[in-house]
XYZ file of C-alpha atoms in Angstrom:
741
model
C 0.000 0.000 0.000
C 2.801 2.449 0.901
C 4.845 2.013 -2.267
C 1.708 1.935 -4.397
C 0.778 5.338 -2.961
C 4.280 6.769 -3.340
C 4.505 5.605 -6.949
C 1.124 7.202 -7.644
C 2.450 10.470 -6.222
C 5.141 10.346 -8.925
C 2.576 9.693 -11.687
C 2.743 5.906 -11.925
C -0.485 3.979 -11.423
C -0.960 0.261 -10.747
C -3.575 -2.160 -9.430
C -4.530 -0.196 -6.325
C -4.519 3.262 -7.866
C -5.632 3.414 -11.495
C -5.908 6.032 -14.235
C -9.296 6.149 -15.915
C -7.814 7.410 -19.190
C -5.407 4.477 -19.486
C -8.331 2.110 -19.584
C -9.211 3.333 -23.080
C -5.819 4.088 -24.644
C -2.198 4.605 -23.745
C -0.973 8.132 -23.118
C 1.519 9.695 -25.522
C 3.257 13.034 -25.848
C 0.510 14.275 -28.157
C -2.310 13.364 -25.770
C -3.908 16.612 -24.559
C -4.014 17.497 -20.882
C -7.066 16.164 -19.121
C -9.687 18.610 -17.888
C -10.108 16.776 -14.583
C -8.205 14.460 -12.267
C -8.285 10.876 -13.589
C -6.385 9.175 -10.723
C -8.657 7.141 -8.472
C -8.708 4.071 -6.248
C -9.644 0.828 -7.899
C -13.433 0.328 -7.555
C -13.079 -3.306 -6.395
C -11.181 -2.369 -3.201
C -13.461 -2.765 -0.177
C -11.089 -2.904 2.794
C -10.508 0.867 2.968
C -12.749 3.004 5.123
C -14.702 5.801 3.370
C -12.817 8.473 5.332
C -9.448 7.004 4.336
C -10.646 6.634 0.733
C -11.519 10.333 0.623
C -8.095 11.299 2.004
C -6.290 8.993 -0.425
C -8.248 10.461 -3.338
C -7.071 13.919 -2.260
C -3.439 12.774 -1.943
C -3.209 10.953 -5.266
C -4.546 14.045 -7.038
C -1.054 15.467 -6.493
C 0.320 12.568 -8.490
C -2.052 13.406 -11.341
C -0.968 17.052 -11.297
C 2.665 15.978 -11.200
C 2.256 13.691 -14.196
C 0.482 16.321 -16.302
C 3.068 18.929 -15.410
C 5.845 16.501 -16.219
C 4.256 15.695 -19.586
C 3.995 19.434 -20.332
C 7.663 20.003 -19.476
C 8.828 17.066 -21.588
C 6.764 18.292 -24.505
C 7.902 21.922 -24.199
C 11.568 21.062 -23.674
C 11.672 18.552 -26.503
C 13.973 19.879 -29.226
C 12.607 17.598 -31.915
C 10.696 20.638 -33.248
C 13.959 21.660 -34.895
C 13.557 18.732 -37.269
C 9.808 19.228 -37.359
C 10.206 22.801 -38.571
C 12.055 21.464 -41.609
C 9.263 19.006 -42.199
C 6.766 21.848 -41.822
C 8.508 23.994 -44.412
C 8.658 21.042 -46.809
C 5.049 20.096 -46.224
C 3.639 23.589 -46.728
C 4.202 23.870 -50.480
C 2.683 20.444 -50.991
C -0.483 21.523 -49.311
C -0.714 18.393 -47.138
C -2.931 19.702 -44.355
C -2.781 16.528 -42.281
C 1.020 16.613 -42.137
C 1.126 20.293 -41.251
C -1.407 19.911 -38.450
C 0.810 17.349 -36.741
C 3.704 19.797 -36.434
C 3.730 21.580 -33.081
C 4.510 25.274 -33.238
C 7.598 25.784 -31.044
C 7.894 28.365 -28.300
C 11.048 29.411 -26.458
C 8.932 31.064 -23.780
C 7.138 27.780 -23.039
C 10.488 26.063 -22.870
C 11.652 28.627 -20.305
C 8.438 28.117 -18.326
C 8.994 24.363 -18.487
C 12.476 24.841 -17.029
C 10.934 26.645 -14.089
C 8.313 23.942 -13.595
C 11.075 21.309 -13.634
C 12.610 23.064 -10.640
C 9.288 22.885 -8.767
C 8.815 19.222 -9.666
C 12.327 18.373 -8.496
C 11.483 19.847 -5.090
C 8.289 17.816 -5.085
C 10.157 14.594 -5.867
C 12.616 15.315 -3.084
C 9.693 15.724 -0.692
C 8.240 12.362 -1.769
C 11.630 10.703 -1.335
C 11.963 12.222 2.126
C 8.528 10.880 3.079
C 9.502 7.404 1.875
C 12.706 7.439 3.907
C 10.843 8.691 6.956
C 8.159 6.001 6.769
C 10.666 3.222 6.209
C 12.838 4.258 9.151
C 10.068 4.841 11.662
C 6.634 3.478 12.268
C 4.273 6.385 11.706
C 0.739 6.778 10.330
C 1.115 6.638 6.583
C -1.644 8.979 5.466
C -0.947 11.566 8.165
C 2.775 11.584 7.395
C 2.186 11.904 3.630
C -0.345 14.697 4.127
C 1.977 16.599 6.449
C 5.001 16.208 4.163
C 3.167 17.367 1.021
C 0.996 20.025 2.634
C 2.484 23.014 0.756
C 2.112 21.285 -2.607
C -1.671 21.226 -2.196
C -1.491 25.005 -2.731
C 1.117 24.935 -5.504
C 0.459 22.044 -7.896
C -3.268 22.666 -8.573
C -2.692 26.313 -9.692
C 0.238 25.151 -11.822
C -1.988 22.536 -13.410
C -4.631 25.179 -14.149
C -1.903 27.373 -15.608
C -0.638 24.822 -18.121
C -4.207 23.785 -18.938
C -5.019 27.383 -19.913
C -1.777 27.682 -21.867
C -2.535 24.541 -23.869
C -6.170 25.396 -24.469
C -5.632 29.012 -25.602
C -2.254 28.394 -27.241
C -0.616 31.094 -25.130
C 2.984 31.964 -25.951
C 5.457 34.827 -25.992
C 4.398 38.096 -24.435
C 0.942 36.719 -23.692
C 2.564 34.047 -21.518
C 4.536 36.712 -19.666
C 1.343 38.641 -19.069
C -0.424 35.541 -17.704
C 2.433 34.744 -15.322
C 2.631 38.348 -14.142
C -1.050 38.295 -13.219
C -0.682 34.975 -11.371
C 2.125 36.498 -9.275
C -0.412 38.714 -7.529
C -1.931 36.344 -5.016
C -2.245 36.079 -1.236
C -0.508 32.724 -0.780
C 3.215 33.264 -0.095
C 4.329 29.836 -1.359
C 2.357 30.180 -4.590
C 3.503 33.754 -5.113
C 7.146 32.733 -4.739
C 6.632 29.886 -7.193
C 4.973 32.130 -9.810
C 7.683 34.757 -9.453
C 10.287 32.094 -10.127
C 8.431 30.949 -13.239
C 8.156 34.559 -14.404
C 11.893 34.967 -13.829
C 12.590 32.015 -16.126
C 10.321 33.437 -18.838
C 11.899 36.867 -18.466
C 15.312 35.380 -19.227
C 14.153 34.829 -22.802
C 12.827 38.370 -23.055
C 16.089 39.831 -21.730
C 18.062 37.762 -24.216
C 15.919 39.132 -27.011
C 16.259 42.673 -25.645
C 20.041 42.288 -25.468
C 20.213 41.033 -29.028
C 18.004 43.884 -30.227
C 19.340 46.823 -28.218
C 23.034 45.914 -28.202
C 23.514 44.474 -31.685
C 20.354 45.520 -33.519
C 19.545 41.879 -34.282
C 15.984 40.645 -33.891
C 16.101 37.106 -32.495
C 12.505 35.938 -32.754
C 12.163 32.903 -34.965
C 8.704 32.013 -33.647
C 6.966 35.403 -33.554
C 6.820 35.743 -29.754
C 8.546 39.112 -29.251
C 6.643 42.400 -29.187
C 8.798 43.734 -32.034
C 8.444 42.175 -35.450
C 9.714 42.564 -38.967
C 7.452 44.074 -41.596
C 7.850 41.071 -43.890
C 6.677 38.815 -41.056
C 3.373 40.658 -40.998
C 3.176 40.611 -44.789
C 3.853 36.882 -44.728
C 0.831 36.365 -42.494
C -1.402 38.368 -44.817
C -0.014 36.893 -48.033
C -0.344 33.374 -49.358
C 3.126 33.432 -50.905
C 6.461 34.709 -49.676
C 8.118 34.758 -53.081
C 7.067 38.365 -53.778
C 8.564 39.506 -50.481
C 11.874 37.764 -51.074
C 12.056 39.162 -54.599
C 11.334 42.647 -53.293
C 14.090 42.382 -50.690
C 16.546 41.015 -53.242
C 15.990 44.025 -55.493
C 16.693 46.493 -52.693
C 20.051 48.232 -52.537
C 21.877 48.700 -49.246
C 20.561 52.222 -48.753
C 17.019 51.177 -49.690
C 17.179 48.321 -47.196
C 18.442 50.654 -44.494
C 15.668 53.125 -45.265
C 13.078 50.357 -45.209
C 14.449 49.025 -41.925
C 14.122 52.396 -40.252
C 10.689 53.435 -41.475
C 8.937 50.174 -42.351
C 11.238 47.297 -41.441
C 10.159 46.857 -37.816
C 7.000 47.635 -35.938
C 5.510 46.973 -32.498
C 3.455 43.800 -32.245
C 0.905 44.822 -29.645
C -0.624 41.343 -29.326
C 2.620 40.109 -27.783
C 3.235 43.147 -25.579
C 2.640 42.325 -21.881
C 0.192 44.650 -20.196
C 2.686 45.624 -17.515
C 5.025 47.123 -20.146
C 3.602 50.493 -21.296
C 3.326 51.222 -24.993
C 5.745 54.154 -24.833
C 8.378 51.836 -23.305
C 7.888 49.384 -26.169
C 8.305 52.234 -28.656
C 11.514 53.282 -26.884
C 12.804 49.706 -27.202
C 11.874 49.722 -30.883
C 13.697 53.010 -31.468
C 16.803 51.904 -29.554
C 17.131 48.722 -31.611
C 16.630 50.520 -34.910
C 19.177 53.142 -33.912
C 21.727 50.459 -33.027
C 21.097 48.781 -36.390
C 21.881 52.055 -38.111
C 24.980 52.701 -36.026
C 26.350 49.177 -36.466
C 25.630 48.974 -40.206
C 26.702 52.242 -41.841
C 26.551 52.753 -45.566
C 29.829 51.960 -47.389
C 29.677 55.317 -49.176
C 29.384 57.142 -45.856
C 32.265 55.103 -44.438
C 34.532 56.055 -47.307
C 33.640 59.741 -47.014
C 33.792 59.953 -43.243
C 37.462 60.951 -43.220
C 36.479 64.557 -43.882
C 35.551 64.979 -40.229
C 38.684 64.279 -38.186
C 37.433 65.634 -34.843
C 35.954 62.325 -33.749
C 38.502 59.613 -32.982
C 38.128 56.208 -34.560
C 38.550 53.009 -32.606
C 38.394 49.675 -34.297
C 38.064 47.412 -31.276
C 36.482 44.030 -31.441
C 33.108 43.644 -29.768
C 33.339 41.097 -27.014
C 31.892 40.009 -23.692
C 28.179 40.048 -24.440
C 27.902 36.752 -26.241
C 29.011 34.820 -23.166
C 26.359 36.274 -20.911
C 23.423 36.591 -23.292
C 22.752 33.490 -25.306
C 21.671 34.290 -28.834
C 22.895 33.704 -32.314
C 25.380 36.257 -33.578
C 24.772 37.571 -37.085
C 27.601 38.935 -39.223
C 27.719 42.732 -39.229
C 28.793 44.708 -42.235
C 31.313 47.478 -41.665
C 31.781 46.357 -38.082
C 34.792 48.597 -37.565
C 32.877 51.650 -38.646
C 29.888 50.532 -36.583
C 32.044 50.354 -33.471
C 33.235 53.854 -34.201
C 29.657 55.133 -34.323
C 28.681 53.117 -31.236
C 31.774 52.929 -28.999
C 32.478 49.879 -26.892
C 31.946 51.728 -23.620
C 28.412 52.621 -24.708
C 27.726 48.972 -25.517
C 29.088 48.033 -22.092
C 26.658 50.435 -20.427
C 23.712 48.901 -22.244
C 25.000 45.432 -21.454
C 25.391 46.211 -17.755
C 21.875 47.617 -17.427
C 20.315 44.595 -19.110
C 22.389 42.207 -17.005
C 21.204 43.884 -13.806
C 17.620 43.406 -14.900
C 18.262 39.828 -15.929
C 19.915 38.793 -12.685
C 17.286 40.376 -10.433
C 15.104 37.740 -8.748
C 11.989 39.919 -9.059
C 10.691 42.091 -11.849
C 10.506 45.766 -10.882
C 8.514 47.791 -13.365
C 10.114 51.079 -12.368
C 13.647 49.745 -12.748
C 12.792 48.242 -16.123
C 11.377 51.502 -17.452
C 14.346 53.513 -16.155
C 16.800 51.130 -17.814
C 14.936 51.312 -21.136
C 14.843 55.114 -20.965
C 18.587 55.202 -20.300
C 19.316 52.873 -23.226
C 17.036 54.904 -25.476
C 18.868 58.070 -24.444
C 22.234 56.499 -25.296
C 21.006 55.390 -28.723
C 19.391 58.763 -29.423
C 22.545 60.609 -28.409
C 24.793 58.494 -30.633
C 22.328 58.831 -33.515
C 22.300 62.596 -32.981
C 26.099 62.563 -33.148
C 25.941 60.655 -36.427
C 23.254 62.734 -38.132
C 24.003 66.219 -36.812
C 27.798 66.209 -36.523
C 29.086 63.674 -39.017
C 26.398 64.008 -41.684
C 26.261 67.835 -41.369
C 22.518 68.064 -40.766
C 22.561 71.826 -40.291
C 24.210 72.322 -43.665
C 21.483 70.328 -45.380
C 18.791 72.193 -43.452
C 20.345 75.438 -44.667
C 20.345 74.101 -48.231
C 16.660 73.208 -48.003
C 15.969 76.684 -46.683
C 17.981 78.261 -49.515
C 16.289 76.381 -52.326
C 12.924 75.123 -51.070
C 12.123 78.210 -48.999
C 13.653 80.613 -51.553
C 16.237 82.043 -49.156
C 18.555 82.409 -52.179
C 16.412 85.143 -53.648
C 19.006 86.239 -56.223
C 19.108 82.742 -57.704
C 15.351 82.446 -58.112
C 15.046 86.037 -59.325
C 17.562 85.260 -62.035
C 15.900 81.930 -62.833
C 12.447 83.497 -63.225
C 13.845 86.270 -65.406
C 15.646 83.780 -67.636
C 12.544 81.597 -67.955
C 9.974 84.426 -68.088
C 9.304 84.227 -71.799
C 9.148 80.436 -71.626
C 6.633 80.510 -68.786
C 4.397 82.907 -70.683
C 3.494 79.960 -72.904
C 1.824 76.702 -71.858
C 4.346 73.953 -71.029
C 4.966 71.332 -73.659
C 4.354 67.790 -72.576
C 7.468 66.250 -74.050
C 10.095 68.926 -73.337
C 8.774 70.973 -70.382
C 11.449 69.784 -67.963
C 14.273 69.993 -70.500
C 13.193 73.510 -71.500
C 13.561 74.718 -67.918
C 16.992 73.195 -67.415
C 18.671 75.864 -69.570
C 17.499 78.897 -67.515
C 18.031 76.874 -64.345
C 21.690 76.243 -65.164
C 22.194 79.808 -66.376
C 20.835 81.169 -63.098
C 23.171 78.848 -61.197
C 26.195 80.040 -63.183
C 25.341 83.689 -62.540
C 24.460 83.560 -58.860
C 25.813 80.377 -57.194
C 29.512 79.996 -56.526
C 31.533 76.827 -56.416
C 31.569 76.900 -52.614
C 27.915 75.856 -52.494
C 28.405 72.085 -52.406
C 24.696 71.433 -51.813
C 23.467 72.762 -55.152
C 24.422 69.487 -56.834
C 21.814 67.726 -54.672
C 19.015 69.925 -56.030
C 17.310 68.962 -59.269
C 14.429 70.499 -61.186
C 11.395 68.408 -62.077
C 8.067 68.849 -63.802
C 5.969 66.111 -62.175
C 3.060 66.492 -64.577
C 5.314 65.696 -67.517
C 6.944 62.309 -67.327
C 7.186 61.871 -63.531
C 4.294 60.729 -61.409
C 3.927 62.572 -58.119
C 0.920 62.537 -55.823
C -0.737 65.961 -55.747
C -0.881 67.721 -52.422
C -4.250 68.364 -50.742
C -3.772 72.042 -51.519
C -3.389 71.347 -55.223
C -6.456 69.112 -55.214
C -8.427 71.783 -53.396
C -7.361 74.460 -55.848
C -8.180 72.257 -58.818
C -11.646 71.466 -57.498
C -12.245 75.107 -56.545
C -11.406 76.288 -60.051
C -13.649 73.633 -61.502
C -11.036 72.487 -63.971
C -9.708 69.029 -64.709
C -6.105 67.939 -64.663
C -5.878 68.036 -68.449
C -7.174 71.575 -68.695
C -4.857 72.837 -65.964
C -1.852 71.403 -67.779
C -2.613 73.531 -70.834
C -3.467 76.721 -68.915
C -1.124 79.679 -68.687
C -0.200 78.774 -65.107
C 0.569 75.153 -65.914
C 4.051 75.820 -64.581
C 2.683 75.735 -61.043
C 3.577 72.040 -60.986
C 7.273 72.917 -61.090
C 9.054 70.956 -58.347
C 12.458 70.554 -56.765
C 13.992 67.275 -55.683
C 16.699 66.915 -53.056
C 19.088 63.976 -53.057
C 19.324 62.591 -49.509
C 22.245 60.321 -48.604
C 22.706 57.919 -45.700
C 22.017 58.531 -42.819
C 20.008 61.702 -43.487
C 17.149 59.603 -44.846
C 16.328 58.919 -41.198
C 15.618 62.638 -40.791
C 14.475 63.802 -44.229
C 11.718 61.335 -44.957
C 9.495 61.496 -48.025
C 6.798 63.058 -45.876
C 9.187 65.805 -44.772
C 10.384 66.501 -48.318
C 6.793 66.636 -49.557
C 6.066 69.374 -47.005
C 9.099 71.319 -48.185
C 7.921 70.900 -51.775
C 4.454 72.126 -50.876
C 5.855 75.341 -49.390
C 8.281 75.743 -52.311
C 5.573 75.632 -54.968
C 3.542 78.169 -53.029
C 6.500 80.545 -52.579
C 7.552 80.205 -56.218
C 4.080 81.206 -57.385
C 4.249 84.195 -55.058
C 7.727 85.160 -56.287
C 6.667 84.810 -59.889
C 3.610 86.999 -59.311
C 5.679 89.709 -57.648
C 8.182 89.689 -60.506
C 5.441 90.018 -63.139
C 3.966 93.013 -61.331
C 7.388 94.648 -61.149
C 8.126 93.901 -64.802
C 4.770 95.385 -65.761
C 5.567 98.616 -63.956
C 9.007 98.786 -65.550
C 7.568 98.285 -69.047
C 4.851 100.875 -68.437
C 7.368 103.425 -67.216
C 9.502 102.743 -70.254
C 6.520 103.265 -72.534
C 5.520 106.399 -70.614
C 8.936 107.982 -71.085
C 8.803 107.166 -74.790
C 5.371 108.765 -75.096
C 6.518 111.785 -73.084
C 9.494 112.290 -75.391
C 7.216 111.947 -78.389
C 4.796 114.515 -76.975
C 7.579 117.082 -76.727
C 8.263 116.729 -80.422
C 4.601 116.825 -81.432
C 2.793 119.509 -79.380
C -0.429 119.037 -81.300
C -1.025 115.555 -79.932
C -0.213 116.332 -76.312
C -3.869 116.709 -75.145
C -4.685 113.259 -76.515
C -1.658 111.709 -74.772
C -2.558 113.365 -71.491
C -6.148 112.127 -71.801
C -4.890 108.606 -72.449
C -2.621 108.804 -69.420
C -5.490 109.940 -67.199
C -7.693 107.075 -68.376
C -4.875 104.619 -67.519
C -4.476 105.800 -63.930
C -7.207 103.516 -62.444
C -5.322 100.538 -63.822
C -2.101 101.684 -62.179
C -3.926 102.033 -58.875
C -5.150 98.451 -59.232
C -1.615 97.321 -60.034
C -0.269 99.166 -57.012
C -2.881 97.514 -54.767
C -1.892 94.125 -56.155
C 1.814 94.805 -55.675
C 1.162 96.110 -52.163
C -0.651 92.930 -51.144
C 1.803 90.545 -52.795
C 4.838 92.441 -51.489
C 3.596 92.465 -47.903
C 2.551 88.828 -48.085
C 5.989 87.850 -49.333
C 7.726 89.940 -46.662
C 5.512 88.397 -43.984
C 6.316 84.851 -45.088
C 10.051 85.307 -45.616
C 10.809 87.454 -42.558
C 8.088 86.962 -39.953
C 7.537 83.254 -40.600
C 10.531 81.564 -42.207
C 13.344 83.523 -40.559
C 11.631 83.515 -37.185
C 10.978 79.778 -37.231
C 14.485 79.137 -38.572
C 16.022 80.928 -35.601
C 13.860 78.873 -33.224
C 14.976 75.661 -34.942
C 18.632 76.683 -34.727
C 18.267 77.277 -30.992
C 16.781 73.802 -30.552
C 19.576 72.212 -32.587
C 22.212 73.853 -30.416
C 20.517 72.928 -27.133
C 19.406 69.382 -27.947
C 21.602 66.299 -28.138
C 18.790 63.806 -28.650
C 17.820 62.587 -32.118
C 14.170 62.003 -31.249
C 13.856 65.509 -29.811
C 15.471 66.924 -32.935
C 12.999 65.127 -35.182
C 10.162 66.550 -33.102
C 11.577 70.083 -33.300
C 11.914 69.813 -37.069
C 8.342 68.582 -37.387
C 7.188 71.570 -35.340
C 9.229 73.812 -37.646
C 7.534 72.439 -40.764
C 4.084 72.539 -39.204
C 4.646 76.150 -38.205
C 5.699 77.037 -41.762
C 2.609 75.418 -43.236
C 0.313 76.795 -40.583
C 1.563 80.384 -40.537
C 1.561 80.565 -44.341
C -2.107 79.447 -44.234
C -1.547 76.365 -46.386
C -3.552 74.309 -43.902
C -6.620 76.577 -44.254
C -8.406 75.707 -47.474
C -10.420 78.922 -47.669
C -7.368 81.176 -47.255
C -5.103 79.151 -49.552
C -7.745 79.134 -52.297
C -8.194 82.906 -52.034
C -4.433 83.482 -52.166
C -4.095 81.194 -55.155
C -6.895 82.968 -57.006
C -5.384 86.381 -56.144
C -2.052 85.346 -57.644
C -3.801 84.084 -60.775
C -5.719 87.361 -61.074
C -2.469 89.309 -60.762
C -0.839 87.288 -63.538
C -3.872 87.661 -65.796
C -3.915 91.390 -65.097
C -0.268 91.741 -66.085
C -0.635 89.733 -69.261
C -3.840 91.500 -70.338
C -2.524 94.969 -69.603
C 0.459 94.377 -71.826
C -2.013 93.705 -74.661
C -4.198 96.759 -73.926
C -4.305 97.781 -77.543
C -7.083 95.246 -78.073
C -10.559 96.513 -77.294
C -11.719 93.310 -75.600
C -9.014 93.569 -72.965
C -10.642 96.574 -71.322
C -13.659 94.564 -70.228
C -11.429 91.779 -68.961
C -9.331 94.238 -66.978
C -12.455 95.645 -65.348
C -13.558 92.165 -64.393
C -10.100 91.297 -63.014
C -9.989 94.510 -60.964
C -13.422 93.835 -59.489
C -12.561 90.238 -58.631
C -9.290 91.297 -57.051
C -11.050 93.799 -54.810
C -13.495 91.137 -53.662
C -10.819 88.535 -53.057
C -8.407 90.841 -51.229
C -11.116 92.192 -48.941
C -12.399 88.684 -48.250
C -8.847 87.643 -47.410
C -8.486 90.507 -44.951
C -11.815 89.657 -43.330
C -10.873 85.996 -42.856
C -7.436 86.841 -41.464
C -9.060 89.127 -38.870
C -11.359 86.346 -37.660
C -11.325 85.381 -33.999
C -10.449 81.775 -34.861
C -7.116 82.782 -36.387
C -6.456 85.392 -33.710
C -6.389 82.704 -31.031
C -4.029 80.345 -32.882
C -0.241 80.147 -33.019
C -0.288 82.463 -36.032
C -1.454 85.395 -33.907
C 1.870 87.187 -33.132
C 3.021 87.186 -36.751
C -0.451 87.576 -38.205
C -0.969 90.852 -36.333
C 2.149 92.289 -37.965
C 0.916 91.236 -41.390
C -2.508 92.758 -40.788
C -0.921 95.959 -39.484
C 1.083 96.320 -42.687
C -1.964 95.649 -44.847
C -4.282 97.977 -42.946
C -1.858 100.740 -42.030
C -4.187 103.483 -43.351
C -7.425 101.535 -42.611
C -8.034 101.089 -46.344
C -8.632 97.349 -46.162
C -10.892 97.632 -43.144
C -13.090 100.256 -44.783
C -13.356 98.488 -48.124
C -13.896 95.081 -46.518
C -16.772 96.515 -44.469
C -18.231 97.981 -47.611
C -17.928 94.749 -49.560
C -19.631 92.773 -46.815
C -22.443 95.189 -45.931
C -23.118 97.253 -49.030
C -23.881 96.066 -52.534
C -21.868 98.467 -54.595
C -22.345 98.971 -58.318
C -19.725 97.531 -60.556
C -17.047 100.188 -61.148
C -16.797 101.329 -64.709
C -13.452 102.130 -66.159
C -13.078 104.555 -69.008
C -12.483 102.958 -72.364
C -9.037 103.648 -73.637
C -8.857 105.605 -76.811
C -7.966 103.176 -79.553
C -5.516 104.786 -81.852
């Protein structure tokens, strides 16, 4: 009876204690865990009292729990899945569903949990052995001695059995398993709490190994999809029936393209595997730190060859060592490892290593300590990435170049370019040669105004997206197109079809981390707006210059022919209303341009420069630059559809006015000029009314907007006319018909 009971406690049944499931079939590794205890006394035993039978049934339940836990550990620790994974990959293309279903999906987190359970079961076996030795050496009550010796396991083994039952039923793995263990640690039973904390410690060892691989080397060690950071192609593989397209896409990528894809799209948080006790912002910090380390350890070969131009930073080509012995993961070969160690020095790697080792060796998980360590590692990675992008890659120089060319800070260059291309832009662009036609004045303007010391000009290229290059239109362009009621085809053949003129900026590694396509598209949006404004201002100035030239010619002619002087004076008087309209147009455009260039661009540029000097964190710098771009777009009213449409229509009216006034010898132009003047008055007064609205006055535009409004309304002209346009229906002004001679 004694040995029968002791053997049952270790999961072995016999004639006295039987297993109901073994009556039907033999148990195997693939047999699922039973929902209830199947160990029981043989029904044909009659010499045991009912009270003793009830106590024995309670005791042998521990044996059932032990056996199920032991089967779970053997199954989870079995490394035959390494061969099975090969069979799985071979069976998948064949489409043999029955073969695939037999393959168990491996889990390193379950294996770690099984290692912890093995420790608990070893203590249990030692307790059973101690009971056996005690009963054999002394004569004591068997059931009382067994119950006393295994008392603490009545509170430990049943919850462990429920734990593995839930894991098997719900197929819990990875971060979900960590979350389940963390919740089970919060209980009121000290023995059970200690046991669960030990199991969580074992599972955390896997997580810390993955964190070390990711945040020290930039290598994602997650073959089974259990980490809360995943590759983009892993997600695409789940959503796609074939992986051939993904592999082909990756094979076609160059080194720089792969680096760009890694940073922006290569890795992403996998929230399903993120434990609830790790906040989302901590997971994002871990993601950033790993991506930054990947960048620092794998620099572009072109950047490595050109890095000698900056000799201030010492280079150290020391071999990375020490981490592989303490964190167990597979080392991947690193390209340009010497350069990578220069960008991420060994002492910085040692700091990260030490912080992760402290977390790994701690017997308990402390959320506060974990978050502090992650923040410190993220700060190290951000600082080294800032050093790479700002100091080595000369970020400020490229920002200055974008300001010079995309924000028209090099006014002499664009003034020369617009003058050289003025006659070309008076005609509709030709589909086949529009871009090539502009290259000649573009290069001429560069030769006249840009010296050889400007090394960034070679990165700027001129494009006409509507002719040969496909570029997504901005929301502003779509709004303007819909507001004008014209289609894309009609706008291409209009006189202002050159509004699609665009600049491209060549971004090298590692600046693609900072100047993303989204950032460059915002620069392009502001550039196209400023170029239209600059072009409008130049046309108004050219019109005045041509009129003054013609006036002096007429004045000289009048001196020679006194008889015709009254007619010339009458013609000049009839032209004065048009010059007043032109002056109003030039006044508005000139003040708008001054407001944008001085009050907005220069002011925001100075703020950005202050942030660059004070900050040594890459993430902060990206945020400051985003604020800079948002302020440019916001304070130039590009994010307000009503204002941007009015400004666009005002610029178009100004251009039409200039072109029609130059052809004033035709009788039909007089009516068109009257219509343009009336529309301009309406649009300009509507613009002033909108800019004075309370909604804009309370926004971030207010300080600079007040200056702009003060310049516009210095003599209260706009305020008076805007009030009249809104409240009084005025008759259409009639302009005298010019004498046609």
